[in-house]
Coordinates of C-alpha atoms and ligand atoms in Angstrom, one line a residue:
M1 CA -29.7 1.7 -9.6
R2 CA -31.4 -1.6 -9.7
P3 CA -33.3 -2.6 -6.5
I4 CA -31.0 -5.6 -6.1
D5 CA -27.9 -3.3 -6.2
T6 CA -29.4 -1.1 -3.6
H7 CA -30.2 -4.1 -1.5
I8 CA -26.6 -5.4 -1.8
Q9 CA -25.3 -2.0 -0.9
N10 CA -27.5 -1.8 2.1
M11 CA -26.4 -5.2 3.1
M12 CA -22.8 -4.1 2.8
K13 CA -23.4 -1.1 5.1
W14 CA -25.2 -3.2 7.5
L15 CA -22.5 -5.8 7.5
T16 CA -19.9 -3.1 8.1
L17 CA -21.7 -1.5 10.9
S18 CA -22.4 -4.7 12.7
L19 CA -19.0 -6.1 12.3
G20 CA -18.2 -7.2 15.8
A21 CA -21.5 -9.0 16.5
L22 CA -21.7 -10.5 13.1
C23 CA -18.2 -12.1 13.2
I24 CA -19.1 -13.8 16.3
A25 CA -22.3 -15.1 14.6
F26 CA -20.2 -16.3 11.7
V27 CA -17.9 -18.2 14.0
S28 CA -20.6 -19.7 16.1
Y29 CA -22.2 -20.9 13.0
S30 CA -19.1 -22.3 11.4
L31 CA -18.1 -24.2 14.6
S32 CA -21.5 -25.8 14.8
T33 CA -21.3 -27.2 11.3
I34 CA -17.7 -28.2 10.8
N35 CA -17.1 -30.9 8.2
S36 CA -20.7 -31.1 7.1
T37 CA -21.1 -28.2 4.7
P38 CA -19.0 -26.2 2.2
T39 CA -16.9 -23.5 3.8
E40 CA -19.1 -20.7 2.2
A41 CA -22.1 -22.1 3.9
R42 CA -20.3 -22.5 7.2
L43 CA -19.3 -18.8 7.4
L44 CA -22.7 -17.2 7.2
P45 CA -25.7 -17.7 9.4
K46 CA -28.6 -19.5 7.6
H47 CA -30.8 -16.4 7.3
M48 CA -28.1 -14.5 5.4
L49 CA -27.3 -17.3 2.9
G50 CA -28.3 -16.4 -0.7
L51 CA -28.7 -12.6 0.0
T52 CA -25.4 -11.5 -1.3
Q53 CA -23.2 -13.2 -4.0
W54 CA -20.4 -15.5 -3.0
E55 CA -17.1 -15.8 -4.7
T56 CA -14.1 -18.0 -3.8
I57 CA -10.6 -17.1 -4.7
T58 CA -8.6 -20.4 -4.8
T59 CA -4.9 -20.9 -3.9
D60 CA -4.3 -21.2 -7.7
K61 CA -5.9 -17.8 -8.4
M62 CA -4.0 -16.3 -5.4
E63 CA -0.7 -17.4 -7.0
K64 CA -1.5 -15.8 -10.3
G65 CA -3.3 -12.7 -8.8
A66 CA -7.0 -12.0 -8.8
T67 CA -9.6 -9.3 -8.1
V68 CA -11.9 -9.1 -5.1
P69 CA -15.2 -7.9 -6.6
P70 CA -17.1 -5.2 -4.7
H71 CA -20.2 -5.8 -2.6
T72 CA -19.6 -9.6 -2.6
N73 CA -18.9 -12.1 0.1
V74 CA -15.4 -13.2 -0.9
L75 CA -13.4 -16.1 0.5
I76 CA -9.8 -16.2 -0.2
H77 CA -7.5 -19.2 0.4
I78 CA -3.9 -18.2 0.9
P79 CA -1.6 -21.0 -0.3
V80 CA 0.6 -22.7 2.3
N81 CA 4.4 -22.2 2.4
T82 CA 4.2 -18.8 0.7
G83 CA 5.2 -16.9 3.8
D84 CA 3.2 -14.6 6.0
I85 CA 1.9 -11.6 4.2
K86 CA 1.0 -8.1 5.3
R87 CA -2.6 -7.1 4.9
T88 CA -1.5 -4.0 2.9
V89 CA 0.4 -6.2 0.5
L90 CA -2.3 -8.9 0.2
F91 CA -4.8 -6.2 -0.9
G92 CA -2.3 -4.2 -3.1
R93 CA -2.2 -1.1 -0.8
S94 CA -5.7 -0.1 -1.9
G95 CA -7.0 0.3 1.7
E96 CA -6.3 4.0 2.0
N97 CA -8.9 4.8 -0.6
I98 CA -11.3 1.8 -0.4
R99 CA -13.3 0.6 2.6
Y100 CA -12.9 -3.1 3.2
W101 CA -13.0 -5.3 6.2
G102 CA -12.7 -9.0 6.9
Y103 CA -11.2 -11.7 9.0
C104 CA -9.0 -14.7 8.7
F105 CA -9.2 -18.1 10.2
P106 CA -6.2 -20.3 11.1
E107 CA -5.2 -23.0 8.5
D108 CA -6.9 -25.8 10.3
Y109 CA -10.3 -25.9 11.9
E110 CA -9.0 -28.0 14.8
T111 CA -6.9 -25.0 16.0
M112 CA -10.0 -22.9 15.6
R113 CA -12.0 -25.3 17.6
L114 CA -9.4 -25.3 20.4
M115 CA -9.5 -21.6 20.5
E116 CA -13.2 -21.5 20.8
G117 CA -13.3 -21.3 24.5
R118 CA -10.9 -18.3 24.5
G119 CA -13.1 -15.9 22.6
F120 CA -13.2 -15.1 18.9
P121 CA -10.8 -17.4 17.0
G122 CA -10.7 -15.5 13.7
R123 CA -8.6 -12.3 13.4
I124 CA -10.3 -9.2 12.1
F125 CA -8.7 -6.7 9.7
L126 CA -9.9 -3.3 8.5
S127 CA -8.7 -1.1 5.7
E128 CA -7.2 2.3 6.6
K129 CA -10.3 3.9 4.9
E130 CA -12.6 1.7 7.0
R131 CA -10.9 2.8 10.2
E132 CA -11.0 6.4 9.2
V133 CA -14.8 6.2 8.5
R134 CA -15.4 4.4 11.7
A135 CA -13.4 6.9 13.7
A136 CA -15.3 9.8 12.1
E137 CA -18.6 8.1 12.9
E138 CA -17.5 7.7 16.5
L139 CA -16.4 11.2 16.7
A140 CA -19.7 12.5 15.3
K141 CA -21.6 10.4 17.8
R142 CA -19.4 11.7 20.6
K143 CA -19.7 15.3 19.6
G144 CA -23.5 14.9 19.6
I145 CA -23.5 13.5 23.1
F146 CA -21.1 16.1 24.5
T147 CA -23.0 19.0 22.9
L148 CA -26.2 17.9 24.5
Y149 CA -25.1 16.8 27.9
R150 CA -21.4 17.3 28.7
Q151 CA -20.4 20.4 26.8
E152 CA -17.9 21.4 29.5
E153 CA -15.8 18.3 28.9
L154 CA -15.5 18.8 25.1
T155 CA -11.8 19.2 24.9
Q156 CA -9.7 18.4 21.8
E157 CA -8.3 15.4 23.6
R158 CA -11.7 14.0 24.2
L159 CA -12.6 14.6 20.5
N160 CA -9.6 12.7 19.3
E161 CA -10.4 9.8 21.6
T162 CA -12.8 7.4 19.9
E163 CA -14.6 4.4 21.2
F164 CA -13.1 2.5 18.3
N165 CA -9.6 3.2 19.4
R166 CA -10.4 2.1 22.9
G167 CA -11.0 -1.4 21.7
R168 CA -14.5 -1.7 20.3
V169 CA -13.0 -3.8 17.5
R170 CA -10.5 -6.1 19.0
H171 CA -8.0 -8.6 17.5
Q172 CA -7.1 -6.5 14.5
V173 CA -4.5 -8.3 12.4
E174 CA -2.0 -6.8 10.0
I175 CA 0.1 -9.9 9.3
I176 CA -1.8 -12.8 7.7
K177 CA -0.4 -16.3 8.0
D178 CA 0.0 -18.4 4.8
G179 CA -2.5 -21.2 4.7
S180 CA -5.2 -19.0 6.2
T181 CA -8.7 -18.7 4.9
C182 CA -10.0 -15.2 4.9
Y183 CA -13.4 -13.5 4.4
V184 CA -13.4 -10.0 2.9
M185 CA -16.1 -7.5 2.0
S186 CA -15.1 -4.5 0.0
E187 CA -16.9 -1.4 -1.4
G188 CA -14.5 -1.4 -4.5
P189 CA -12.5 -3.9 -6.5
L190 CA -9.3 -5.0 -4.7
P191 CA -6.2 -6.4 -6.4
V192 CA -5.3 -9.5 -4.4
G193 CA -2.5 -12.1 -4.5
I194 CA 0.5 -13.6 -2.8
D195 CA 4.0 -12.0 -2.7
A196 CA 6.4 -14.9 -3.6
D197 CA 9.5 -12.7 -4.0
G198 CA 8.8 -10.6 -0.8
D199 CA 9.1 -7.3 -2.6
G200 CA 5.9 -5.9 -1.2
V201 CA 4.0 -6.2 -4.5
N202 CA 1.3 -8.9 -4.8
S203 CA 1.0 -11.2 -7.8
Y204 CA -1.9 -9.3 -9.4
I205 CA 0.0 -6.0 -9.4
E206 CA 3.2 -7.6 -10.6
K207 CA 1.3 -8.9 -13.6
D208 CA -0.4 -5.6 -14.1
K209 CA 2.8 -3.6 -14.0
G210 CA 4.9 -6.1 -16.0
T211 CA 7.3 -6.9 -13.2
D212 CA 8.7 -10.4 -12.5
P213 CA 6.7 -12.0 -9.5
A214 CA 9.8 -14.1 -8.8
I215 CA 12.4 -11.4 -8.7
A216 CA 12.2 -8.7 -6.1
D217 CA 14.2 -6.1 -8.1
T218 CA 13.0 -6.7 -11.7
D219 CA 15.2 -4.1 -13.4
G220 CA 18.2 -4.7 -11.2
D221 CA 18.8 -1.1 -10.3
G222 CA 19.1 -1.8 -6.6
L223 CA 15.6 -0.8 -5.6
S224 CA 12.9 -3.4 -5.0
D225 CA 9.7 -3.4 -7.2
G226 CA 7.7 -2.4 -4.1
I227 CA 9.9 0.6 -3.2
E228 CA 9.7 1.8 -6.8
L229 CA 6.0 1.3 -7.3
F230 CA 4.6 2.5 -4.0
F231 CA 7.1 4.9 -2.5
L232 CA 9.4 6.5 -5.1
K233 CA 6.9 6.1 -8.0
T234 CA 9.9 5.3 -10.3
S235 CA 9.7 2.7 -13.0
P236 CA 10.3 -0.8 -11.7
T237 CA 11.3 -1.9 -15.3
R238 CA 13.7 0.9 -16.2
R239 CA 16.9 1.3 -14.3
D240 CA 17.2 5.0 -14.9
S241 CA 13.7 6.3 -14.6
D242 CA 14.4 10.0 -15.3
G243 CA 17.0 9.4 -17.9
D244 CA 19.8 11.5 -16.3
G245 CA 22.3 8.7 -16.6
I246 CA 22.3 7.8 -12.9
V247 CA 20.5 4.5 -12.0
D248 CA 17.6 4.8 -9.5
G249 CA 19.4 2.8 -6.8
L250 CA 22.3 5.3 -6.9
E251 CA 19.9 8.3 -6.6
D252 CA 18.0 6.8 -3.5
K253 CA 21.3 5.7 -2.0
N254 CA 20.0 4.4 1.3
R255 CA 17.1 2.7 -0.6
N256 CA 14.5 3.9 1.9
G257 CA 12.0 5.0 -0.7
K258 CA 12.4 8.7 0.0
V259 CA 14.5 11.5 -1.5
D260 CA 16.6 12.5 1.4
M261 CA 18.4 15.9 1.6
T262 CA 21.7 14.5 0.4
E263 CA 20.2 12.4 -2.4
T264 CA 19.2 13.3 -6.0
N265 CA 15.6 12.8 -7.1
P266 CA 15.3 9.7 -9.3
N267 CA 12.3 11.4 -11.0
H268 CA 13.9 14.7 -11.8
I269 CA 17.0 15.2 -14.0
D270 CA 18.1 18.3 -12.2
S271 CA 17.6 17.8 -8.5
D272 CA 19.2 21.1 -7.3
H273 CA 17.6 23.2 -10.2
D274 CA 20.9 24.8 -11.2
G275 CA 20.5 24.1 -14.9
L276 CA 22.9 21.1 -14.9
C277 CA 21.4 17.6 -14.8
D278 CA 22.3 15.2 -12.1
G279 CA 24.3 12.8 -14.2
L280 CA 24.9 13.5 -17.9
C281 CA 22.2 14.7 -20.3
R282 CA 22.0 15.7 -23.9
V283 CA 21.7 19.4 -24.3
G284 CA 21.8 22.0 -27.0
S285 CA 19.5 22.6 -29.9
N286 CA 20.4 19.3 -31.7
G287 CA 21.2 17.3 -28.5
T288 CA 24.8 16.5 -29.5
Q289 CA 26.4 18.0 -26.4
I290 CA 26.4 16.1 -23.2
R291 CA 26.5 18.0 -19.9
G292 CA 25.9 17.3 -16.2
E293 CA 27.2 17.2 -12.7
D294 CA 28.1 13.6 -11.7
I295 CA 29.8 13.0 -15.0
N296 CA 31.1 9.5 -14.3
L297 CA 27.6 8.5 -13.0
N298 CA 28.8 6.8 -9.9
G299 CA 26.6 8.7 -7.4
I300 CA 29.6 10.4 -5.7
V301 CA 30.9 13.9 -6.1
D302 CA 34.4 13.2 -7.3
P303 CA 37.2 15.9 -7.8
G304 CA 36.3 17.9 -10.9
E305 CA 32.6 17.3 -10.5
T306 CA 29.9 19.7 -9.1
S307 CA 27.3 18.5 -6.6
P308 CA 24.0 17.5 -8.0
V309 CA 22.3 18.4 -4.7
N310 CA 23.8 21.9 -4.3
P311 CA 23.2 24.5 -6.9
D312 CA 26.3 26.4 -5.8
S313 CA 28.8 23.6 -5.1
D314 CA 31.8 25.7 -4.1
G315 CA 29.7 28.3 -2.2
D316 CA 31.1 31.3 -4.1
G317 CA 27.7 32.7 -4.9
I318 CA 27.9 31.6 -8.6
F319 CA 25.6 28.8 -9.6
D320 CA 27.1 25.6 -11.1
E321 CA 25.8 26.1 -14.6
Q322 CA 27.2 29.6 -14.7
E323 CA 30.6 28.3 -13.5
Y324 CA 30.4 25.8 -16.3
F325 CA 29.9 28.6 -18.9
N326 CA 32.7 30.6 -17.2
C327 CA 35.0 27.7 -17.5
I328 CA 34.2 27.4 -21.2
M329 CA 34.9 31.1 -21.6
E330 CA 38.2 30.8 -19.8
T331 CA 39.5 27.6 -21.3
G332 CA 38.1 28.0 -24.8
G333 CA 35.8 25.0 -24.5
S334 CA 37.6 22.2 -22.7
C335 CA 34.8 22.0 -20.1
D336 CA 32.6 20.3 -22.6
Y337 CA 33.2 16.8 -21.4
S338 CA 34.2 16.0 -25.0
A339 CA 35.1 12.5 -23.9
F340 CA 31.4 11.9 -23.5
E341 CA 30.3 13.7 -26.6
V342 CA 28.5 11.6 -29.2
Ligands
CA401 CA1 6.1 -9.7 -5.3
CA402 CA1 14.2 -2.0 -9.3
CA403 CA1 18.3 8.7 -12.8
CA404 CA1 21.8 20.1 -11.0

């Protein structure tokens, strides 16, 4: 690793560990120089300027989607009138694996100036990973202290209680207002952008995944792009992700992004593992037969259909697929859903 990289990484670590004090330094500095210098210069104390690279993500870039580079001081300008955005959406839900932290200022510096007397005017945010690491550091510190001096008080409860949780870092923000200017420092690249259609997917990820940033449900299957991408892991551009004939929105009926007990799995053609697919699937050696459970593909168990979430729909101890074969034996083949045969 080049010395400059090591230096930047050390800086990153230092910045992270000194978050609270540093933010206050930033703000004091910014308030003292309002209107006389560029924003970048206002947000860092003089002695730190030039040590780490700066990059600004403009409102234009935010609309199209951009990447926050790692180990860089990044300023992002969130466009006005685009609606408040969750931190997790703004940074593309990458915070569970990547340490990042930052803070946002109100749209206008006048508001900030008015808030000056009432403590820190910016709002701090931390990624999930950052919180986890901080909590672990606090825990390690606490364990050390208790082991040496207060071993008798080392209960599980005390171990779980961290200084961090008791408010060492205050004013954490999860909803970021449009028009805000935010500073962010990250250990890894972050996909960043606005969420114009409110589907929980930012403009960078919409571009990356080929979904429409102006339509919340790109494939029109009843599930938003965000539910599909982040929760169900189904395709946001294909209505029937698993190809069993039932569209994703009829499989996750209550559209909560989870496969509940009474729902079929939109990523598995045979949810109850009884050998018959949830809707209708091509079977047989040449794929000319069509067989399944919800044969009219409406997401409801109608008379004449077996349940795609119960391998033994009538509870007689014989699995549905066997019942199907029994039916063929008894009727000479009229269970073959010939109406659907191709
Ligand atoms: Ca979106
Ligand atoms: Ca969809
Ligand atoms: Ca399906
Ligand atoms: Ca089945």
